[in-house]
mmCIF file of C-alpha atoms in Angstrom:
data_model
loop_
_atom_site.group_PDB
_atom_site.id
_atom_site.type_symbol
_atom_site.label_atom_id
_atom_site.label_comp_id
_atom_site.label_asym_id
_atom_site.label_seq_id
_atom_site.Cartn_x
_atom_site.Cartn_y
_atom_site.Cartn_z
ATOM 1 C CA UNK A 1 118.802 119.741 109.668
ATOM 2 C CA UNK A 2 118.725 121.222 106.163
ATOM 3 C CA UNK A 3 121.810 119.204 105.204
ATOM 4 C CA UNK A 4 120.038 115.979 106.168
ATOM 5 C CA UNK A 5 117.052 116.900 104.037
ATOM 6 C CA UNK A 6 119.326 117.712 101.117
ATOM 7 C CA UNK A 7 121.099 114.356 101.506
ATOM 8 C CA UNK A 8 117.727 112.586 101.408
ATOM 9 C CA UNK A 9 116.748 113.884 97.974
ATOM 10 C CA UNK A 10 117.504 112.130 94.711
ATOM 11 C CA UNK A 11 118.760 108.566 94.686
ATOM 12 C CA UNK A 12 119.677 107.985 98.279
ATOM 13 C CA UNK A 13 120.732 104.374 97.770
ATOM 14 C CA UNK A 14 123.414 105.365 95.255
ATOM 15 C CA UNK A 15 124.822 107.939 97.700
ATOM 16 C CA UNK A 16 124.998 105.650 100.742
ATOM 17 C CA UNK A 17 128.330 103.913 101.386
ATOM 18 C CA UNK A 18 126.589 100.620 102.211
ATOM 19 C CA UNK A 19 125.163 97.695 100.292
ATOM 20 C CA UNK A 20 121.649 96.445 100.937
ATOM 21 C CA UNK A 21 123.173 92.960 101.156
ATOM 22 C CA UNK A 22 126.472 91.163 100.750
ATOM 23 C CA UNK A 23 127.081 87.489 100.138
ATOM 24 C CA UNK A 24 130.046 85.681 101.648
ATOM 25 C CA UNK A 25 129.956 82.075 100.499
ATOM 26 C CA UNK A 26 126.518 80.761 101.381
ATOM 27 C CA UNK A 27 125.814 83.499 103.949
ATOM 28 C CA UNK A 28 123.884 86.647 103.046
ATOM 29 C CA UNK A 29 124.208 89.662 105.324
ATOM 30 C CA UNK A 30 121.465 92.270 105.005
ATOM 31 C CA UNK A 31 122.190 95.793 106.169
ATOM 32 C CA UNK A 32 119.717 97.314 108.582
ATOM 33 C CA UNK A 33 116.561 98.151 106.643
ATOM 34 C CA UNK A 34 114.287 101.088 107.359
ATOM 35 C CA UNK A 35 110.859 101.894 105.929
ATOM 36 C CA UNK A 36 112.064 104.366 103.312
ATOM 37 C CA UNK A 37 111.553 104.642 99.586
ATOM 38 C CA UNK A 38 114.409 104.697 97.048
ATOM 39 C CA UNK A 39 114.401 108.502 97.261
ATOM 40 C CA UNK A 40 114.769 108.486 101.053
ATOM 41 C CA UNK A 41 111.212 109.265 102.126
ATOM 42 C CA UNK A 42 110.306 107.427 105.335
ATOM 43 C CA UNK A 43 106.916 105.751 105.039
ATOM 44 C CA UNK A 44 104.360 105.518 107.869
ATOM 45 C CA UNK A 45 106.337 107.965 110.059
ATOM 46 C CA UNK A 46 104.015 107.565 113.060
ATOM 47 C CA UNK A 47 103.394 103.809 112.945
ATOM 48 C CA UNK A 48 106.089 101.381 114.093
ATOM 49 C CA UNK A 49 104.016 98.345 113.086
ATOM 50 C CA UNK A 50 103.354 99.623 109.555
ATOM 51 C CA UNK A 51 107.074 100.362 109.261
ATOM 52 C CA UNK A 52 107.871 96.800 110.352
ATOM 53 C CA UNK A 53 105.643 95.390 107.584
ATOM 54 C CA UNK A 54 107.280 97.643 104.979
ATOM 55 C CA UNK A 55 110.721 96.560 106.173
ATOM 56 C CA UNK A 56 109.845 92.864 106.015
ATOM 57 C CA UNK A 57 108.620 93.415 102.435
ATOM 58 C CA UNK A 58 111.994 95.016 101.622
ATOM 59 C CA UNK A 59 113.828 92.133 103.281
ATOM 60 C CA UNK A 60 111.735 89.642 101.268
ATOM 61 C CA UNK A 61 112.692 91.420 98.032
ATOM 62 C CA UNK A 62 116.403 91.590 98.909
ATOM 63 C CA UNK A 63 116.421 87.909 99.846
ATOM 64 C CA UNK A 64 114.636 86.997 96.597
ATOM 65 C CA UNK A 65 117.233 88.922 94.578
ATOM 66 C CA UNK A 66 119.876 86.765 96.302
ATOM 67 C CA UNK A 67 117.965 83.548 95.590
ATOM 68 C CA UNK A 68 116.863 83.196 99.200
ATOM 69 C CA UNK A 69 113.690 83.463 101.277
ATOM 70 C CA UNK A 70 112.589 83.963 104.869
ATOM 71 C CA UNK A 71 113.178 80.268 105.584
ATOM 72 C CA UNK A 72 116.895 80.896 104.961
ATOM 73 C CA UNK A 73 117.078 83.618 107.637
ATOM 74 C CA UNK A 74 118.958 82.483 110.734
ATOM 75 C CA UNK A 75 119.340 85.761 112.663
ATOM 76 C CA UNK A 76 117.422 89.026 113.039
ATOM 77 C CA UNK A 77 118.376 92.134 114.969
ATOM 78 C CA UNK A 78 115.569 94.645 115.453
ATOM 79 C CA UNK A 79 116.207 98.170 116.696
ATOM 80 C CA UNK A 80 113.176 99.945 118.158
ATOM 81 C CA UNK A 81 113.221 103.736 118.516
ATOM 82 C CA UNK A 82 109.944 103.618 120.437
ATOM 83 C CA UNK A 83 109.239 102.554 124.002
ATOM 84 C CA UNK A 84 108.852 98.779 124.095
ATOM 85 C CA UNK A 85 105.854 97.407 125.892
ATOM 86 C CA UNK A 86 103.674 94.316 125.687
ATOM 87 C CA UNK A 87 101.366 95.844 123.067
ATOM 88 C CA UNK A 88 104.171 96.923 120.691
ATOM 89 C CA UNK A 89 105.859 93.553 121.106
ATOM 90 C CA UNK A 90 102.645 91.618 120.432
ATOM 91 C CA UNK A 91 101.864 93.609 117.279
ATOM 92 C CA UNK A 92 105.459 93.296 116.039
ATOM 93 C CA UNK A 93 105.362 89.508 116.510
ATOM 94 C CA UNK A 94 102.073 89.356 114.560
ATOM 95 C CA UNK A 95 103.625 91.203 111.616
ATOM 96 C CA UNK A 96 106.761 89.102 111.768
ATOM 97 C CA UNK A 97 104.691 85.892 111.840
ATOM 98 C CA UNK A 98 102.931 86.960 108.612
ATOM 99 C CA UNK A 99 106.306 86.827 106.842
ATOM 100 C CA UNK A 100 108.107 84.011 108.690
ATOM 101 C CA UNK A 101 105.190 81.730 109.509
ATOM 102 C CA UNK A 102 106.394 79.080 111.944
ATOM 103 C CA UNK A 103 110.071 79.517 110.964
ATOM 104 C CA UNK A 104 111.946 80.342 114.168
ATOM 105 C CA UNK A 105 114.921 82.696 113.942
ATOM 106 C CA UNK A 106 117.601 83.611 116.475
ATOM 107 C CA UNK A 107 116.657 87.174 117.371
ATOM 108 C CA UNK A 108 117.718 90.222 119.302
ATOM 109 C CA UNK A 109 115.526 93.253 120.012
ATOM 110 C CA UNK A 110 117.096 96.475 121.171
ATOM 111 C CA UNK A 111 115.475 99.736 122.222
ATOM 112 C CA UNK A 112 117.539 102.713 121.020
ATOM 113 C CA UNK A 113 117.222 106.464 121.475
ATOM 114 C CA UNK A 114 117.062 107.233 117.738
ATOM 115 C CA UNK A 115 117.737 105.909 114.256
ATOM 116 C CA UNK A 116 119.164 107.596 111.137
ATOM 117 C CA UNK A 117 116.084 109.814 110.587
ATOM 118 C CA UNK A 118 113.668 111.022 113.277
ATOM 119 C CA UNK A 119 110.728 109.408 111.392
ATOM 120 C CA UNK A 120 112.364 105.962 111.584
ATOM 121 C CA UNK A 121 110.799 104.024 114.418
ATOM 122 C CA UNK A 122 112.303 100.604 113.653
ATOM 123 C CA UNK A 123 115.270 99.132 111.775
ATOM 124 C CA UNK A 124 115.794 95.433 111.065
ATOM 125 C CA UNK A 125 118.916 93.608 109.907
ATOM 126 C CA UNK A 126 119.038 89.960 108.902
ATOM 127 C CA UNK A 127 121.477 87.169 108.192
ATOM 128 C CA UNK A 128 120.532 84.264 105.930
ATOM 129 C CA UNK A 129 122.319 81.042 105.061
ATOM 130 C CA UNK A 130 121.464 79.263 101.797
ATOM 131 C CA UNK A 131 122.310 75.687 100.847
#
C-alpha cells in the first residue's frame, strides 16, 4: 500500500495516463471522475453523497472548459462502491437533480466491489454532445 500512497503525492493528474476529457467532433467524453483533489487526496471519504456532489462540481468545470454544460450531457455511468439501497439512490438522485435540473440523461448505475482508492465510494463518467 505504500506504493499507492507514494503515487498519490504531488501532481497526480500529470502522472495519470488519462485525460479528464477528450473531444471527438461535437462529442465530449469525460473520464470517470472521483472526489479527489489535484494532489490525489480523496474528499469526504465516508460520505458517498458528498462525494457525488464534489464529482458533479468537477464535471461542471470540465464541461465548462470544453464550452459545454449539463444540458449537453447525453449519458452518465455511475459506479457505486457502496451497497445500493433505496436511501442511497434517493439521496444520489437529489444531488444529481441539483446539477441537472429537469434535464433527463441516459444513465447506467453499477455497484462495484472497489474503485481506484479505498476511500472512493463513487465514480461518474459522462458523455456530452454539443451543437
